[in-house]
């Protein structure tokens, strides 16, 4: 495992480092932030040049058969104006709780009825943005088989394969990504075989089952290099980090917005964030999307604590300077 890890790190060393970030307007609003101000600051002040955006079905088709992409159009427009590349999440399962973002009307009907509507929606999203200069890739069904987390109605591989084929049919030119469904274990063995695989990396969480305390996964960075190297050897495609934990995971079921700064810092403070960037780079994967930019901005503008924002700003500046 260590040998494969070192081979992968060496083989990818000459590739440019791309640090991105996930941005979700709904999540920014949950902090009392203006989503457009937050995204603009993320791009112009923080220096993010790669964004993972979401196309929640529940936002784009609140009424069956009627599409409204205004919630996503302004994000693409801002990205295009600033030369930012977009990796667009598509499908039913996308980042943030409850993971599967299904419209209220679709929850009331069986899969045999909502699945064709979902396929139509995915096709509509792809057709709308496939010619946008900002689009870099798609990320299909975030961590699709992760059954233990989220509220999702279906984990059928047949649906995942059908969606994959649908996207390729509508847009064969852009990279299509499928993410692995576990932070620390597993390797993809079934279909579909995407253009790239994505891996999530979580380091410090609240263990509510056994220890009832904050728990740091004792996993060395080279282990993730092994996972990426093994996938490259066995499946023939590269991997990247689509979700590097850079956000606090508060104790018990406490919402991050309700946790005092001292409690948030037990999970992730400025020093740990700096170490997290270093850990991500040490995996050898050269594209890394960070998780938590809305939280950093909230700490900065609402709690008068720019420490996280400043650490991230320095990391993005360093990455941008060597591209």
PDB file of C-alpha atoms in Angstrom:
ATOM      1  CA  UNK A   1       0.000   0.000   0.000  1.00  0.00           C
ATOM      2  CA  UNK A   2       2.778   2.419   0.937  1.00  0.00           C
ATOM      3  CA  UNK A   3       4.659   1.635  -2.265  1.00  0.00           C
ATOM      4  CA  UNK A   4       1.609   2.341  -4.417  1.00  0.00           C
ATOM      5  CA  UNK A   5       1.050   5.553  -2.472  1.00  0.00           C
ATOM      6  CA  UNK A   6       4.584   6.787  -3.102  1.00  0.00           C
ATOM      7  CA  UNK A   7       4.338   5.866  -6.774  1.00  0.00           C
ATOM      8  CA  UNK A   8       1.122   7.856  -7.087  1.00  0.00           C
ATOM      9  CA  UNK A   9       2.541  10.888  -5.268  1.00  0.00           C
ATOM     10  CA  UNK A  10       5.614  10.880  -7.507  1.00  0.00           C
ATOM     11  CA  UNK A  11       3.607  10.402 -10.697  1.00  0.00           C
ATOM     12  CA  UNK A  12       1.294  13.329  -9.972  1.00  0.00           C
ATOM     13  CA  UNK A  13       3.867  15.737  -8.551  1.00  0.00           C
ATOM     14  CA  UNK A  14       4.263  17.760 -11.749  1.00  0.00           C
ATOM     15  CA  UNK A  15       0.547  18.430 -12.123  1.00  0.00           C
ATOM     16  CA  UNK A  16      -0.601  21.912 -11.053  1.00  0.00           C
ATOM     17  CA  UNK A  17      -2.252  22.182  -7.654  1.00  0.00           C
ATOM     18  CA  UNK A  18      -5.899  23.274  -7.924  1.00  0.00           C
ATOM     19  CA  UNK A  19      -7.619  24.311  -4.707  1.00  0.00           C
ATOM     20  CA  UNK A  20     -11.370  24.723  -5.056  1.00  0.00           C
ATOM     21  CA  UNK A  21     -14.362  25.093  -2.788  1.00  0.00           C
ATOM     22  CA  UNK A  22     -17.947  23.919  -2.565  1.00  0.00           C
ATOM     23  CA  UNK A  23     -20.447  26.779  -2.469  1.00  0.00           C
ATOM     24  CA  UNK A  24     -24.145  26.375  -1.655  1.00  0.00           C
ATOM     25  CA  UNK A  25     -26.391  29.477  -1.490  1.00  0.00           C
ATOM     26  CA  UNK A  26     -28.927  27.743   0.773  1.00  0.00           C
ATOM     27  CA  UNK A  27     -26.188  27.022   3.290  1.00  0.00           C
ATOM     28  CA  UNK A  28     -24.915  30.610   3.206  1.00  0.00           C
ATOM     29  CA  UNK A  29     -28.475  31.780   3.933  1.00  0.00           C
ATOM     30  CA  UNK A  30     -28.638  29.452   6.946  1.00  0.00           C
ATOM     31  CA  UNK A  31     -25.878  31.585   8.481  1.00  0.00           C
ATOM     32  CA  UNK A  32     -27.802  34.793   7.781  1.00  0.00           C
ATOM     33  CA  UNK A  33     -25.438  35.656   4.927  1.00  0.00           C
ATOM     34  CA  UNK A  34     -26.264  37.130   1.559  1.00  0.00           C
ATOM     35  CA  UNK A  35     -25.347  34.342  -0.915  1.00  0.00           C
ATOM     36  CA  UNK A  36     -24.201  36.728  -3.646  1.00  0.00           C
ATOM     37  CA  UNK A  37     -21.964  38.682  -1.263  1.00  0.00           C
ATOM     38  CA  UNK A  38     -20.564  35.417   0.054  1.00  0.00           C
ATOM     39  CA  UNK A  39     -19.767  34.035  -3.381  1.00  0.00           C
ATOM     40  CA  UNK A  40     -18.257  37.312  -4.551  1.00  0.00           C
ATOM     41  CA  UNK A  41     -15.981  37.424  -1.505  1.00  0.00           C
ATOM     42  CA  UNK A  42     -15.050  33.780  -2.067  1.00  0.00           C
ATOM     43  CA  UNK A  43     -13.923  34.578  -5.591  1.00  0.00           C
ATOM     44  CA  UNK A  44     -12.464  38.080  -5.321  1.00  0.00           C
ATOM     45  CA  UNK A  45     -11.063  38.136  -1.779  1.00  0.00           C
ATOM     46  CA  UNK A  46     -10.374  34.514  -0.945  1.00  0.00           C
ATOM     47  CA  UNK A  47      -9.082  33.840  -4.456  1.00  0.00           C
ATOM     48  CA  UNK A  48     -10.997  30.643  -5.277  1.00  0.00           C
ATOM     49  CA  UNK A  49     -10.686  29.810  -8.978  1.00  0.00           C
ATOM     50  CA  UNK A  50     -12.568  26.514  -8.935  1.00  0.00           C
ATOM     51  CA  UNK A  51     -16.070  26.041  -7.522  1.00  0.00           C
ATOM     52  CA  UNK A  52     -18.279  23.035  -6.946  1.00  0.00           C
ATOM     53  CA  UNK A  53     -21.852  24.280  -7.371  1.00  0.00           C
ATOM     54  CA  UNK A  54     -25.107  22.395  -6.817  1.00  0.00           C
ATOM     55  CA  UNK A  55     -28.240  22.042  -8.969  1.00  0.00           C
ATOM     56  CA  UNK A  56     -30.710  20.842  -6.339  1.00  0.00           C
ATOM     57  CA  UNK A  57     -33.802  19.291  -7.934  1.00  0.00           C
ATOM     58  CA  UNK A  58     -35.955  20.754  -5.147  1.00  0.00           C
ATOM     59  CA  UNK A  59     -34.839  24.265  -6.158  1.00  0.00           C
ATOM     60  CA  UNK A  60     -35.002  23.890  -9.912  1.00  0.00           C
ATOM     61  CA  UNK A  61     -38.405  22.198 -10.213  1.00  0.00           C
ATOM     62  CA  UNK A  62     -40.548  23.240  -7.279  1.00  0.00           C
ATOM     63  CA  UNK A  63     -43.585  22.741  -9.528  1.00  0.00           C
ATOM     64  CA  UNK A  64     -43.705  19.563 -11.589  1.00  0.00           C
ATOM     65  CA  UNK A  65     -42.758  20.203 -15.201  1.00  0.00           C
ATOM     66  CA  UNK A  66     -41.720  23.833 -14.622  1.00  0.00           C
ATOM     67  CA  UNK A  67     -37.994  24.584 -14.464  1.00  0.00           C
ATOM     68  CA  UNK A  68     -36.502  27.700 -12.907  1.00  0.00           C
ATOM     69  CA  UNK A  69     -32.703  27.925 -13.007  1.00  0.00           C
ATOM     70  CA  UNK A  70     -32.402  31.489 -11.753  1.00  0.00           C
ATOM     71  CA  UNK A  71     -30.880  30.160  -8.496  1.00  0.00           C
ATOM     72  CA  UNK A  72     -27.962  28.737 -10.491  1.00  0.00           C
ATOM     73  CA  UNK A  73     -27.735  31.184 -13.396  1.00  0.00           C
ATOM     74  CA  UNK A  74     -26.361  34.020 -11.268  1.00  0.00           C
ATOM     75  CA  UNK A  75     -23.655  31.754  -9.872  1.00  0.00           C
ATOM     76  CA  UNK A  76     -22.520  30.717 -13.341  1.00  0.00           C
ATOM     77  CA  UNK A  77     -22.591  34.350 -14.444  1.00  0.00           C
ATOM     78  CA  UNK A  78     -20.375  35.409 -11.545  1.00  0.00           C
ATOM     79  CA  UNK A  79     -17.996  32.510 -12.153  1.00  0.00           C
ATOM     80  CA  UNK A  80     -17.746  33.329 -15.855  1.00  0.00           C
ATOM     81  CA  UNK A  81     -17.128  37.024 -15.190  1.00  0.00           C
ATOM     82  CA  UNK A  82     -14.161  36.179 -12.959  1.00  0.00           C
ATOM     83  CA  UNK A  83     -12.675  33.308 -14.941  1.00  0.00           C
ATOM     84  CA  UNK A  84     -13.661  30.692 -12.358  1.00  0.00           C
ATOM     85  CA  UNK A  85     -14.187  27.079 -13.434  1.00  0.00           C
ATOM     86  CA  UNK A  86     -17.263  25.181 -12.222  1.00  0.00           C
ATOM     87  CA  UNK A  87     -17.673  21.536 -11.312  1.00  0.00           C
ATOM     88  CA  UNK A  88     -21.446  21.090 -11.261  1.00  0.00           C
ATOM     89  CA  UNK A  89     -23.154  18.590  -8.954  1.00  0.00           C
ATOM     90  CA  UNK A  90     -26.095  16.903 -10.689  1.00  0.00           C
ATOM     91  CA  UNK A  91     -28.604  14.194  -9.825  1.00  0.00           C
ATOM     92  CA  UNK A  92     -30.794  13.512  -6.809  1.00  0.00           C
ATOM     93  CA  UNK A  93     -28.035  13.190  -4.210  1.00  0.00           C
ATOM     94  CA  UNK A  94     -25.936  16.335  -3.869  1.00  0.00           C
ATOM     95  CA  UNK A  95     -23.831  17.936  -1.101  1.00  0.00           C
ATOM     96  CA  UNK A  96     -25.369  18.970   2.250  1.00  0.00           C
ATOM     97  CA  UNK A  97     -28.114  17.519   4.384  1.00  0.00           C
ATOM     98  CA  UNK A  98     -30.477  15.795   3.712  1.00  0.00           C
ATOM     99  CA  UNK A  99     -28.205  14.726   0.821  1.00  0.00           C
ATOM    100  CA  UNK A 100     -31.109  13.813  -1.479  1.00  0.00           C
ATOM    101  CA  UNK A 101     -32.797  17.068  -2.462  1.00  0.00           C
ATOM    102  CA  UNK A 102     -36.123  15.881  -3.805  1.00  0.00           C
ATOM    103  CA  UNK A 103     -39.055  18.272  -4.467  1.00  0.00           C
ATOM    104  CA  UNK A 104     -42.058  18.015  -2.159  1.00  0.00           C
ATOM    105  CA  UNK A 105     -44.300  16.910  -5.038  1.00  0.00           C
ATOM    106  CA  UNK A 106     -41.932  14.060  -5.953  1.00  0.00           C
ATOM    107  CA  UNK A 107     -41.862  12.740  -2.385  1.00  0.00           C
ATOM    108  CA  UNK A 108     -45.568  11.943  -2.704  1.00  0.00           C
ATOM    109  CA  UNK A 109     -45.260   9.658  -5.734  1.00  0.00           C
ATOM    110  CA  UNK A 110     -43.576   6.254  -6.247  1.00  0.00           C
ATOM    111  CA  UNK A 111     -40.152   5.814  -7.836  1.00  0.00           C
ATOM    112  CA  UNK A 112     -41.723   4.601 -11.077  1.00  0.00           C
ATOM    113  CA  UNK A 113     -43.142   8.110 -11.462  1.00  0.00           C
ATOM    114  CA  UNK A 114     -40.454  10.358  -9.976  1.00  0.00           C
ATOM    115  CA  UNK A 115     -37.462   8.684 -11.636  1.00  0.00           C
ATOM    116  CA  UNK A 116     -38.479   9.687 -15.206  1.00  0.00           C
ATOM    117  CA  UNK A 117     -39.033  13.241 -13.958  1.00  0.00           C
ATOM    118  CA  UNK A 118     -35.579  13.267 -12.367  1.00  0.00           C
ATOM    119  CA  UNK A 119     -34.036  12.100 -15.643  1.00  0.00           C
ATOM    120  CA  UNK A 120     -35.779  14.932 -17.481  1.00  0.00           C
ATOM    121  CA  UNK A 121     -34.489  17.416 -14.912  1.00  0.00           C
ATOM    122  CA  UNK A 122     -30.906  16.162 -15.179  1.00  0.00           C
ATOM    123  CA  UNK A 123     -31.087  16.433 -18.970  1.00  0.00           C
ATOM    124  CA  UNK A 124     -32.438  19.984 -18.661  1.00  0.00           C
ATOM    125  CA  UNK A 125     -29.587  20.996 -16.333  1.00  0.00           C
ATOM    126  CA  UNK A 126     -26.939  19.544 -18.645  1.00  0.00           C
ATOM    127  CA  UNK A 127     -28.472  21.140 -21.743  1.00  0.00           C
ATOM    128  CA  UNK A 128     -28.631  24.529 -20.029  1.00  0.00           C
ATOM    129  CA  UNK A 129     -24.988  24.694 -18.917  1.00  0.00           C
ATOM    130  CA  UNK A 130     -23.022  22.423 -21.260  1.00  0.00           C
ATOM    131  CA  UNK A 131     -22.048  25.351 -23.504  1.00  0.00           C
ATOM    132  CA  UNK A 132     -21.276  27.742 -20.655  1.00  0.00           C
ATOM    133  CA  UNK A 133     -17.570  28.724 -20.760  1.00  0.00           C
ATOM    134  CA  UNK A 134     -17.316  28.377 -16.980  1.00  0.00           C
ATOM    135  CA  UNK A 135     -18.315  24.685 -16.932  1.00  0.00           C
ATOM    136  CA  UNK A 136     -15.409  22.313 -16.319  1.00  0.00           C
ATOM    137  CA  UNK A 137     -17.059  19.056 -15.221  1.00  0.00           C
ATOM    138  CA  UNK A 138     -20.091  17.342 -13.714  1.00  0.00           C
ATOM    139  CA  UNK A 139     -20.236  15.431 -10.422  1.00  0.00           C
ATOM    140  CA  UNK A 140     -22.995  12.824 -10.587  1.00  0.00           C
ATOM    141  CA  UNK A 141     -24.896  11.670  -7.471  1.00  0.00           C
ATOM    142  CA  UNK A 142     -22.693  12.676  -4.538  1.00  0.00           C
ATOM    143  CA  UNK A 143     -21.462   9.571  -2.649  1.00  0.00           C
ATOM    144  CA  UNK A 144     -24.379   7.623  -4.106  1.00  0.00           C
ATOM    145  CA  UNK A 145     -24.098   4.391  -2.087  1.00  0.00           C
ATOM    146  CA  UNK A 146     -23.565   5.995   1.355  1.00  0.00           C
ATOM    147  CA  UNK A 147     -26.697   4.530   2.906  1.00  0.00           C
ATOM    148  CA  UNK A 148     -25.840   5.346   6.538  1.00  0.00           C
ATOM    149  CA  UNK A 149     -25.928   9.122   6.040  1.00  0.00           C
ATOM    150  CA  UNK A 150     -28.711  11.254   4.625  1.00  0.00           C
ATOM    151  CA  UNK A 151     -32.378  10.796   3.782  1.00  0.00           C
ATOM    152  CA  UNK A 152     -32.566   9.116   0.401  1.00  0.00           C
ATOM    153  CA  UNK A 153     -35.295   7.011  -1.224  1.00  0.00           C
ATOM    154  CA  UNK A 154     -33.206   4.876  -3.578  1.00  0.00           C
ATOM    155  CA  UNK A 155     -29.715   3.407  -4.012  1.00  0.00           C
ATOM    156  CA  UNK A 156     -30.228   1.496  -7.239  1.00  0.00           C
ATOM    157  CA  UNK A 157     -27.075   1.007  -9.315  1.00  0.00           C
ATOM    158  CA  UNK A 158     -29.289   0.758 -12.391  1.00  0.00           C
ATOM    159  CA  UNK A 159     -30.437   4.341 -11.825  1.00  0.00           C
ATOM    160  CA  UNK A 160     -26.858   5.567 -11.406  1.00  0.00           C
ATOM    161  CA  UNK A 161     -25.796   3.873 -14.641  1.00  0.00           C
ATOM    162  CA  UNK A 162     -28.833   5.236 -16.489  1.00  0.00           C
ATOM    163  CA  UNK A 163     -28.094   8.754 -15.291  1.00  0.00           C
ATOM    164  CA  UNK A 164     -24.446   8.394 -16.300  1.00  0.00           C
ATOM    165  CA  UNK A 165     -25.439   7.308 -19.816  1.00  0.00           C
ATOM    166  CA  UNK A 166     -27.969  10.144 -20.019  1.00  0.00           C
ATOM    167  CA  UNK A 167     -25.379  12.795 -19.180  1.00  0.00           C
ATOM    168  CA  UNK A 168     -22.877  11.364 -21.662  1.00  0.00           C
ATOM    169  CA  UNK A 169     -25.564  11.352 -24.324  1.00  0.00           C
ATOM    170  CA  UNK A 170     -26.400  15.013 -23.776  1.00  0.00           C
ATOM    171  CA  UNK A 171     -22.811  16.161 -23.254  1.00  0.00           C
ATOM    172  CA  UNK A 172     -19.999  13.781 -24.281  1.00  0.00           C
ATOM    173  CA  UNK A 173     -17.344  16.487 -24.080  1.00  0.00           C
ATOM    174  CA  UNK A 174     -17.105  17.469 -20.413  1.00  0.00           C
ATOM    175  CA  UNK A 175     -15.515  15.374 -17.665  1.00  0.00           C
ATOM    176  CA  UNK A 176     -18.029  13.317 -15.696  1.00  0.00           C
ATOM    177  CA  UNK A 177     -17.107  12.490 -12.094  1.00  0.00           C
ATOM    178  CA  UNK A 178     -18.528   9.859  -9.729  1.00  0.00           C
ATOM    179  CA  UNK A 179     -17.539   9.999  -6.060  1.00  0.00           C
ATOM    180  CA  UNK A 180     -16.685   7.063  -3.837  1.00  0.00           C
ATOM    181  CA  UNK A 181     -19.138   6.535  -1.005  1.00  0.00           C
ATOM    182  CA  UNK A 182     -16.861   6.300   2.005  1.00  0.00           C
ATOM    183  CA  UNK A 183     -14.330   8.597   3.634  1.00  0.00           C
ATOM    184  CA  UNK A 184     -11.782   5.944   4.531  1.00  0.00           C
ATOM    185  CA  UNK A 185     -12.420   2.533   2.984  1.00  0.00           C
ATOM    186  CA  UNK A 186     -13.478   0.907  -0.249  1.00  0.00           C
ATOM    187  CA  UNK A 187     -12.615   1.051  -3.916  1.00  0.00           C
ATOM    188  CA  UNK A 188     -14.972   1.237  -6.905  1.00  0.00           C
ATOM    189  CA  UNK A 189     -15.590  -2.090  -8.630  1.00  0.00           C
ATOM    190  CA  UNK A 190     -18.908  -1.745 -10.484  1.00  0.00           C
ATOM    191  CA  UNK A 191     -20.358   0.399 -13.196  1.00  0.00           C
ATOM    192  CA  UNK A 192     -20.361   3.127 -14.233  1.00  0.00           C
ATOM    193  CA  UNK A 193     -16.701   3.908 -14.932  1.00  0.00           C
ATOM    194  CA  UNK A 194     -16.466   7.706 -14.979  1.00  0.00           C
ATOM    195  CA  UNK A 195     -13.778   9.974 -16.392  1.00  0.00           C
ATOM    196  CA  UNK A 196     -12.540  10.665 -12.846  1.00  0.00           C
ATOM    197  CA  UNK A 197     -13.247   9.395  -9.355  1.00  0.00           C
ATOM    198  CA  UNK A 198     -13.704  11.653  -6.340  1.00  0.00           C
ATOM    199  CA  UNK A 199     -12.788  10.959  -2.704  1.00  0.00           C
ATOM    200  CA  UNK A 200     -13.965  12.702   0.463  1.00  0.00           C
ATOM    201  CA  UNK A 201     -11.495  13.239   3.313  1.00  0.00           C
ATOM    202  CA  UNK A 202     -12.736  13.799   6.867  1.00  0.00           C
ATOM    203  CA  UNK A 203     -10.289  14.048   9.745  1.00  0.00           C
ATOM    204  CA  UNK A 204     -12.024  15.178  12.949  1.00  0.00           C
ATOM    205  CA  UNK A 205     -15.629  14.373  13.833  1.00  0.00           C
ATOM    206  CA  UNK A 206     -17.864  14.040  16.881  1.00  0.00           C
ATOM    207  CA  UNK A 207     -18.332  10.400  17.845  1.00  0.00           C
ATOM    208  CA  UNK A 208     -21.856  10.210  19.277  1.00  0.00           C
ATOM    209  CA  UNK A 209     -21.993   6.409  19.488  1.00  0.00           C
ATOM    210  CA  UNK A 210     -19.093   5.137  21.602  1.00  0.00           C
ATOM    211  CA  UNK A 211     -16.621   7.676  22.998  1.00  0.00           C
ATOM    212  CA  UNK A 212     -18.931  10.731  23.062  1.00  0.00           C
ATOM    213  CA  UNK A 213     -15.992  12.962  22.209  1.00  0.00           C
ATOM    214  CA  UNK A 214     -14.171  14.489  19.270  1.00  0.00           C
ATOM    215  CA  UNK A 215     -12.367  11.814  17.313  1.00  0.00           C
ATOM    216  CA  UNK A 216      -9.415  12.273  14.967  1.00  0.00           C
ATOM    217  CA  UNK A 217      -9.102   9.591  12.314  1.00  0.00           C
ATOM    218  CA  UNK A 218      -5.543   8.216  12.696  1.00  0.00           C
ATOM    219  CA  UNK A 219      -5.135   7.878   8.947  1.00  0.00           C
ATOM    220  CA  UNK A 220      -1.895   9.085   7.327  1.00  0.00           C
ATOM    221  CA  UNK A 221      -2.176  11.206   4.204  1.00  0.00           C
ATOM    222  CA  UNK A 222      -0.334   8.588   2.162  1.00  0.00           C
ATOM    223  CA  UNK A 223      -3.263   6.195   2.686  1.00  0.00           C
ATOM    224  CA  UNK A 224      -5.434   8.408   0.468  1.00  0.00           C
ATOM    225  CA  UNK A 225      -2.585   8.469  -2.049  1.00  0.00           C
ATOM    226  CA  UNK A 226      -2.789   4.664  -2.009  1.00  0.00           C
ATOM    227  CA  UNK A 227      -6.540   4.779  -2.662  1.00  0.00           C
ATOM    228  CA  UNK A 228      -6.037   7.143  -5.595  1.00  0.00           C
ATOM    229  CA  UNK A 229      -3.126   5.074  -6.919  1.00  0.00           C
ATOM    230  CA  UNK A 230      -5.032   1.809  -6.593  1.00  0.00           C
ATOM    231  CA  UNK A 231      -7.999   3.252  -8.490  1.00  0.00           C
ATOM    232  CA  UNK A 232      -5.667   4.502 -11.215  1.00  0.00           C
ATOM    233  CA  UNK A 233      -4.063   1.066 -11.544  1.00  0.00           C
ATOM    234  CA  UNK A 234      -7.266  -0.978 -11.428  1.00  0.00           C
ATOM    235  CA  UNK A 235      -9.768   1.365 -13.104  1.00  0.00           C
ATOM    236  CA  UNK A 236      -7.509   3.454 -15.323  1.00  0.00           C
ATOM    237  CA  UNK A 237      -8.635   6.888 -14.171  1.00  0.00           C
ATOM    238  CA  UNK A 238      -7.332   9.520 -11.785  1.00  0.00           C
ATOM    239  CA  UNK A 239      -8.943  10.721  -8.549  1.00  0.00           C
ATOM    240  CA  UNK A 240      -9.252  13.992  -6.684  1.00  0.00           C
ATOM    241  CA  UNK A 241     -10.576  15.208  -3.336  1.00  0.00           C
ATOM    242  CA  UNK A 242     -14.093  16.523  -3.871  1.00  0.00           C
ATOM    243  CA  UNK A 243     -14.673  17.225  -0.183  1.00  0.00           C
ATOM    244  CA  UNK A 244     -11.805  17.986   2.186  1.00  0.00           C
ATOM    245  CA  UNK A 245     -13.266  18.671   5.619  1.00  0.00           C
ATOM    246  CA  UNK A 246     -12.462  22.256   6.500  1.00  0.00           C
ATOM    247  CA  UNK A 247     -15.494  22.924   8.651  1.00  0.00           C
ATOM    248  CA  UNK A 248     -16.254  22.238  12.302  1.00  0.00           C
ATOM    249  CA  UNK A 249     -18.256  19.133  13.264  1.00  0.00           C
ATOM    250  CA  UNK A 250     -19.862  20.262  16.547  1.00  0.00           C
ATOM    251  CA  UNK A 251     -20.611  18.023  19.505  1.00  0.00           C
ATOM    252  CA  UNK A 252     -23.709  15.814  19.630  1.00  0.00           C
ATOM    253  CA  UNK A 253     -26.477  17.136  17.381  1.00  0.00           C
ATOM    254  CA  UNK A 254     -25.574  20.798  17.882  1.00  0.00           C
ATOM    255  CA  UNK A 255     -25.971  22.965  14.772  1.00  0.00           C
ATOM    256  CA  UNK A 256     -22.793  24.757  13.851  1.00  0.00           C
ATOM    257  CA  UNK A 257     -24.676  28.085  13.934  1.00  0.00           C
ATOM    258  CA  UNK A 258     -25.577  27.437  17.585  1.00  0.00           C
ATOM    259  CA  UNK A 259     -22.149  26.308  18.754  1.00  0.00           C
ATOM    260  CA  UNK A 260     -19.998  28.872  20.590  1.00  0.00           C
ATOM    261  CA  UNK A 261     -16.686  29.687  18.924  1.00  0.00           C
ATOM    262  CA  UNK A 262     -14.836  27.831  21.674  1.00  0.00           C
ATOM    263  CA  UNK A 263     -16.820  24.682  20.865  1.00  0.00           C
ATOM    264  CA  UNK A 264     -16.316  25.094  17.122  1.00  0.00           C
ATOM    265  CA  UNK A 265     -12.594  25.433  17.691  1.00  0.00           C
ATOM    266  CA  UNK A 266     -12.457  22.079  19.468  1.00  0.00           C
ATOM    267  CA  UNK A 267     -13.330  20.569  16.107  1.00  0.00           C
ATOM    268  CA  UNK A 268     -11.520  22.965  13.779  1.00  0.00           C
ATOM    269  CA  UNK A 269      -9.628  26.167  14.473  1.00  0.00           C
ATOM    270  CA  UNK A 270      -7.171  28.198  12.403  1.00  0.00           C
ATOM    271  CA  UNK A 271      -4.208  25.997  13.291  1.00  0.00           C
ATOM    272  CA  UNK A 272      -6.064  22.810  12.402  1.00  0.00           C
ATOM    273  CA  UNK A 273      -7.265  24.397   9.164  1.00  0.00           C
ATOM    274  CA  UNK A 274      -3.693  25.211   8.202  1.00  0.00           C
ATOM    275  CA  UNK A 275      -2.749  21.601   8.945  1.00  0.00           C
ATOM    276  CA  UNK A 276      -5.749  20.414   6.900  1.00  0.00           C
ATOM    277  CA  UNK A 277      -4.484  22.192   3.808  1.00  0.00           C
ATOM    278  CA  UNK A 278      -1.085  20.576   4.365  1.00  0.00           C
ATOM    279  CA  UNK A 279      -2.713  17.170   4.818  1.00  0.00           C
ATOM    280  CA  UNK A 280      -4.680  17.543   1.586  1.00  0.00           C
ATOM    281  CA  UNK A 281      -1.548  18.363  -0.391  1.00  0.00           C
ATOM    282  CA  UNK A 282       0.263  15.398   1.177  1.00  0.00           C
ATOM    283  CA  UNK A 283      -2.247  12.955  -0.342  1.00  0.00           C
ATOM    284  CA  UNK A 284      -0.674  13.564  -3.740  1.00  0.00           C
ATOM    285  CA  UNK A 285      -4.019  14.413  -5.301  1.00  0.00           C
ATOM    286  CA  UNK A 286      -3.632  17.711  -7.099  1.00  0.00           C
ATOM    287  CA  UNK A 287      -7.249  18.861  -7.270  1.00  0.00           C
ATOM    288  CA  UNK A 288      -8.749  19.513  -3.843  1.00  0.00           C
ATOM    289  CA  UNK A 289     -12.173  21.025  -3.170  1.00  0.00           C
ATOM    290  CA  UNK A 290     -12.525  22.408   0.340  1.00  0.00           C
ATOM    291  CA  UNK A 291     -15.689  22.092   2.423  1.00  0.00           C
ATOM    292  CA  UNK A 292     -16.760  24.987   4.645  1.00  0.00           C
ATOM    293  CA  UNK A 293     -16.194  28.287   2.844  1.00  0.00           C
ATOM    294  CA  UNK A 294     -19.596  29.644   3.975  1.00  0.00           C
ATOM    295  CA  UNK A 295     -18.647  28.928   7.589  1.00  0.00           C
ATOM    296  CA  UNK A 296     -15.301  30.695   7.246  1.00  0.00           C
ATOM    297  CA  UNK A 297     -17.068  33.784   5.870  1.00  0.00           C
ATOM    298  CA  UNK A 298     -19.708  33.700   8.618  1.00  0.00           C
ATOM    299  CA  UNK A 299     -16.988  33.609  11.276  1.00  0.00           C
ATOM    300  CA  UNK A 300     -15.337  36.579   9.576  1.00  0.00           C
ATOM    301  CA  UNK A 301     -18.286  38.922   8.996  1.00  0.00           C
ATOM    302  CA  UNK A 302     -20.791  37.868  11.679  1.00  0.00           C
ATOM    303  CA  UNK A 303     -18.547  36.765  14.573  1.00  0.00           C
ATOM    304  CA  UNK A 304     -15.648  39.153  13.836  1.00  0.00           C
ATOM    305  CA  UNK A 305     -13.184  36.278  13.664  1.00  0.00           C
ATOM    306  CA  UNK A 306     -11.240  36.302  10.365  1.00  0.00           C
ATOM    307  CA  UNK A 307      -8.705  33.681  11.510  1.00  0.00           C
ATOM    308  CA  UNK A 308     -10.074  30.858   9.350  1.00  0.00           C
ATOM    309  CA  UNK A 309     -10.619  33.116   6.330  1.00  0.00           C
ATOM    310  CA  UNK A 310      -7.060  34.445   6.585  1.00  0.00           C
ATOM    311  CA  UNK A 311      -5.523  30.959   6.736  1.00  0.00           C
ATOM    312  CA  UNK A 312      -7.551  29.872   3.718  1.00  0.00           C
ATOM    313  CA  UNK A 313      -6.743  33.067   1.825  1.00  0.00           C
ATOM    314  CA  UNK A 314      -3.040  32.435   2.283  1.00  0.00           C
ATOM    315  CA  UNK A 315      -3.394  28.809   1.101  1.00  0.00           C
ATOM    316  CA  UNK A 316      -5.317  29.786  -2.037  1.00  0.00           C
ATOM    317  CA  UNK A 317      -2.836  32.562  -2.766  1.00  0.00           C
ATOM    318  CA  UNK A 318       0.071  30.129  -2.591  1.00  0.00           C
ATOM    319  CA  UNK A 319      -1.677  27.631  -4.855  1.00  0.00           C
ATOM    320  CA  UNK A 320      -2.592  30.316  -7.398  1.00  0.00           C
ATOM    321  CA  UNK A 321       0.939  31.713  -7.485  1.00  0.00           C
ATOM    322  CA  UNK A 322       2.473  28.483  -8.795  1.00  0.00           C
ATOM    323  CA  UNK A 323      -0.075  27.770 -11.551  1.00  0.00           C
TER     324      UNK A 323
END
